[in-house]
Amino acid sequence: MTLPKAIPSDLIDTLLSGYQKPEDLLGENGLLKQLTKLRRVRTAYLLASNVGTPLFRYAVRTLP
């Protein structure tokens, strides 16, 4: 398993460019919810493409 890479500061700047109030970041349609949704989709893809592998078995045991 690889360690997470640092997020480039220009990407962070781009993501936060439209941020004006806390709801833009933490609200129902905020950036945090959108990133969480993308993470879940990516995790589902990784699991689906690794069924039966040690990664899949580990994830199944550790995911809530």
CSV table of N, CA and C in Angstrom, one decimal:
chain,number,residue,atom,x,y,z
A,1,MET,N,0.8,-1.2,0.0
A,1,MET,CA,0.0,0.0,0.0
A,1,MET,C,0.9,1.2,0.0
A,2,THR,N,0.6,2.2,-0.8
A,2,THR,CA,1.4,3.4,-0.9
A,2,THR,C,0.9,4.5,0.0
A,3,LEU,N,1.8,5.4,0.4
A,3,LEU,CA,1.4,6.5,1.3
A,3,LEU,C,0.8,7.6,0.4
A,4,PRO,N,-0.2,8.3,1.0
A,4,PRO,CA,-0.8,9.4,0.3
A,4,PRO,C,0.2,10.5,-0.1
A,5,LYS,N,0.0,11.1,-1.2
A,5,LYS,CA,0.9,12.1,-1.7
A,5,LYS,C,0.4,13.5,-1.3
A,6,ALA,N,1.3,14.4,-1.2
A,6,ALA,CA,0.9,15.8,-0.8
A,6,ALA,C,0.1,16.4,-1.9
A,7,ILE,N,-0.9,17.1,-1.6
A,7,ILE,CA,-1.8,17.8,-2.6
A,7,ILE,C,-1.1,19.1,-3.0
A,8,PRO,N,-0.9,19.3,-4.3
A,8,PRO,CA,-0.2,20.5,-4.8
A,8,PRO,C,-1.0,21.8,-4.3
A,9,SER,N,-0.3,22.8,-3.9
A,9,SER,CA,-0.9,24.0,-3.4
A,9,SER,C,-1.7,24.7,-4.5
A,10,ASP,N,-1.4,24.6,-5.7
A,10,ASP,CA,-2.2,25.2,-6.8
A,10,ASP,C,-3.5,24.5,-6.9
A,11,LEU,N,-3.6,23.2,-6.7
A,11,LEU,CA,-4.9,22.5,-6.7
A,11,LEU,C,-5.7,23.0,-5.5
A,12,ILE,N,-5.1,23.1,-4.4
A,12,ILE,CA,-5.9,23.6,-3.2
A,12,ILE,C,-6.4,25.0,-3.5
A,13,ASP,N,-5.6,25.9,-4.0
A,13,ASP,CA,-6.0,27.2,-4.4
A,13,ASP,C,-7.2,27.2,-5.3
A,14,THR,N,-7.1,26.3,-6.3
A,14,THR,CA,-8.2,26.2,-7.3
A,14,THR,C,-9.5,25.8,-6.6
A,15,LEU,N,-9.4,24.7,-5.8
A,15,LEU,CA,-10.6,24.2,-5.1
A,15,LEU,C,-11.2,25.2,-4.2
A,16,LEU,N,-10.4,26.0,-3.5
A,16,LEU,CA,-10.9,27.0,-2.6
A,16,LEU,C,-11.2,28.4,-3.2
A,17,SER,N,-11.0,28.5,-4.5
A,17,SER,CA,-11.2,29.8,-5.1
A,17,SER,C,-12.6,30.4,-5.0
A,18,GLY,N,-13.6,29.6,-5.0
A,18,GLY,CA,-15.0,30.0,-4.9
A,18,GLY,C,-15.5,30.1,-3.4
A,19,TYR,N,-14.6,29.8,-2.5
A,19,TYR,CA,-15.0,29.8,-1.1
A,19,TYR,C,-15.3,31.2,-0.6
A,20,GLN,N,-16.5,31.4,-0.1
A,20,GLN,CA,-16.9,32.7,0.5
A,20,GLN,C,-17.4,32.6,1.9
A,21,LYS,N,-18.0,31.5,2.2
A,21,LYS,CA,-18.5,31.3,3.6
A,21,LYS,C,-18.4,29.9,4.0
A,22,PRO,N,-18.5,29.6,5.3
A,22,PRO,CA,-18.3,28.2,5.8
A,22,PRO,C,-19.2,27.2,5.1
A,23,GLU,N,-20.4,27.5,4.7
A,23,GLU,CA,-21.3,26.6,4.0
A,23,GLU,C,-20.7,26.1,2.6
A,24,ASP,N,-19.9,27.0,2.0
A,24,ASP,CA,-19.3,26.6,0.7
A,24,ASP,C,-18.4,25.4,0.9
A,25,LEU,N,-17.8,25.3,2.1
A,25,LEU,CA,-16.8,24.3,2.4
A,25,LEU,C,-17.5,23.1,3.1
A,26,LEU,N,-18.4,23.4,4.1
A,26,LEU,CA,-18.9,22.3,4.9
A,26,LEU,C,-20.4,22.1,4.7
A,27,GLY,N,-21.1,22.8,3.9
A,27,GLY,CA,-22.5,22.7,3.7
A,27,GLY,C,-22.9,21.5,3.0
A,28,GLU,N,-24.2,21.3,2.7
A,28,GLU,CA,-24.8,20.2,2.1
A,28,GLU,C,-24.2,19.9,0.7
A,29,ASN,N,-23.9,20.9,-0.1
A,29,ASN,CA,-23.2,20.7,-1.4
A,29,ASN,C,-21.8,21.3,-1.4
A,30,GLY,N,-21.2,21.4,-0.2
A,30,GLY,CA,-19.9,21.9,-0.1
A,30,GLY,C,-18.8,21.1,-0.6
A,31,LEU,N,-17.6,21.7,-0.6
A,31,LEU,CA,-16.4,21.0,-1.2
A,31,LEU,C,-16.1,19.7,-0.4
A,32,LEU,N,-16.3,19.7,0.9
A,32,LEU,CA,-16.0,18.5,1.7
A,32,LEU,C,-16.9,17.3,1.3
A,33,LYS,N,-18.2,17.6,1.1
A,33,LYS,CA,-19.1,16.5,0.7
A,33,LYS,C,-18.7,16.0,-0.7
A,34,GLN,N,-18.4,16.9,-1.6
A,34,GLN,CA,-18.0,16.5,-3.0
A,34,GLN,C,-16.8,15.7,-3.0
A,35,LEU,N,-15.8,16.0,-2.2
A,35,LEU,CA,-14.5,15.3,-2.1
A,35,LEU,C,-14.8,13.9,-1.5
A,36,THR,N,-15.6,13.9,-0.5
A,36,THR,CA,-16.0,12.6,0.2
A,36,THR,C,-16.7,11.7,-0.8
A,37,LYS,N,-17.6,12.2,-1.6
A,37,LYS,CA,-18.3,11.4,-2.6
A,37,LYS,C,-17.3,10.8,-3.6
A,38,LEU,N,-16.3,11.7,-4.1
A,38,LEU,CA,-15.3,11.2,-5.0
A,38,LEU,C,-14.5,10.1,-4.4
A,39,ARG,N,-14.1,10.2,-3.1
A,39,ARG,CA,-13.3,9.2,-2.5
A,39,ARG,C,-14.0,7.9,-2.4
A,40,ARG,N,-15.3,8.0,-2.1
A,40,ARG,CA,-16.1,6.7,-2.0
A,40,ARG,C,-16.2,6.1,-3.4
A,41,VAL,N,-16.4,6.8,-4.5
A,41,VAL,CA,-16.5,6.3,-5.8
A,41,VAL,C,-15.1,5.6,-6.1
A,42,ARG,N,-14.0,6.3,-5.8
A,42,ARG,CA,-12.7,5.7,-6.1
A,42,ARG,C,-12.5,4.5,-5.3
A,43,THR,N,-12.9,4.4,-4.0
A,43,THR,CA,-12.7,3.2,-3.2
A,43,THR,C,-13.5,2.1,-3.8
A,44,ALA,N,-14.8,2.4,-4.2
A,44,ALA,CA,-15.6,1.3,-4.8
A,44,ALA,C,-15.0,0.8,-6.1
A,45,TYR,N,-14.4,1.6,-6.9
A,45,TYR,CA,-13.7,1.2,-8.1
A,45,TYR,C,-12.5,0.3,-7.8
A,46,LEU,N,-11.7,0.8,-6.8
A,46,LEU,CA,-10.5,0.0,-6.4
A,46,LEU,C,-10.9,-1.4,-5.9
A,47,LEU,N,-12.0,-1.4,-5.1
A,47,LEU,CA,-12.5,-2.7,-4.6
A,47,LEU,C,-13.0,-3.6,-5.7
A,48,ALA,N,-13.8,-3.0,-6.6
A,48,ALA,CA,-14.3,-3.8,-7.7
A,48,ALA,C,-13.2,-4.4,-8.6
A,49,SER,N,-12.2,-3.6,-8.7
A,49,SER,CA,-11.1,-4.1,-9.6
A,49,SER,C,-10.1,-5.0,-8.9
A,50,ASN,N,-10.3,-5.2,-7.6
A,50,ASN,CA,-9.3,-6.0,-6.9
A,50,ASN,C,-10.0,-7.1,-6.1
A,51,VAL,N,-11.2,-7.6,-6.5
A,51,VAL,CA,-12.0,-8.6,-5.8
A,51,VAL,C,-11.1,-9.8,-5.6
A,52,GLY,N,-11.0,-10.3,-4.4
A,52,GLY,CA,-10.3,-11.5,-4.1
A,52,GLY,C,-8.8,-11.3,-3.8
A,53,THR,N,-8.3,-10.1,-3.9
A,53,THR,CA,-6.9,-9.8,-3.6
A,53,THR,C,-6.8,-9.4,-2.2
A,54,PRO,N,-5.6,-9.4,-1.6
A,54,PRO,CA,-5.4,-9.0,-0.2
A,54,PRO,C,-5.9,-7.6,0.0
A,55,LEU,N,-5.8,-6.7,-0.9
A,55,LEU,CA,-6.4,-5.3,-0.8
A,55,LEU,C,-7.9,-5.4,-0.5
A,56,PHE,N,-8.6,-6.2,-1.3
A,56,PHE,CA,-10.0,-6.3,-1.2
A,56,PHE,C,-10.4,-6.9,0.2
A,57,ARG,N,-9.7,-7.9,0.6
A,57,ARG,CA,-10.0,-8.6,1.9
A,57,ARG,C,-9.7,-7.6,3.0
A,58,TYR,N,-8.6,-6.9,2.9
A,58,TYR,CA,-8.3,-5.9,4.0
A,58,TYR,C,-9.4,-4.8,4.1
A,59,ALA,N,-9.8,-4.3,2.9
A,59,ALA,CA,-10.8,-3.2,2.9
A,59,ALA,C,-12.1,-3.7,3.4
A,60,VAL,N,-12.5,-4.9,3.1
A,60,VAL,CA,-13.8,-5.4,3.5
A,60,VAL,C,-13.8,-5.5,5.1
A,61,ARG,N,-12.7,-5.9,5.6
A,61,ARG,CA,-12.6,-6.1,7.1
A,61,ARG,C,-12.5,-4.7,7.8
A,62,THR,N,-12.0,-3.7,7.2
A,62,THR,CA,-11.8,-2.4,7.8
A,62,THR,C,-12.8,-1.3,7.5
A,63,LEU,N,-13.6,-1.5,6.4
A,63,LEU,CA,-14.6,-0.4,6.1
A,63,LEU,C,-15.8,-0.6,7.1
A,64,PRO,N,-16.3,0.6,7.5
A,64,PRO,CA,-17.5,0.5,8.3
A,64,PRO,C,-18.7,-0.1,7.7
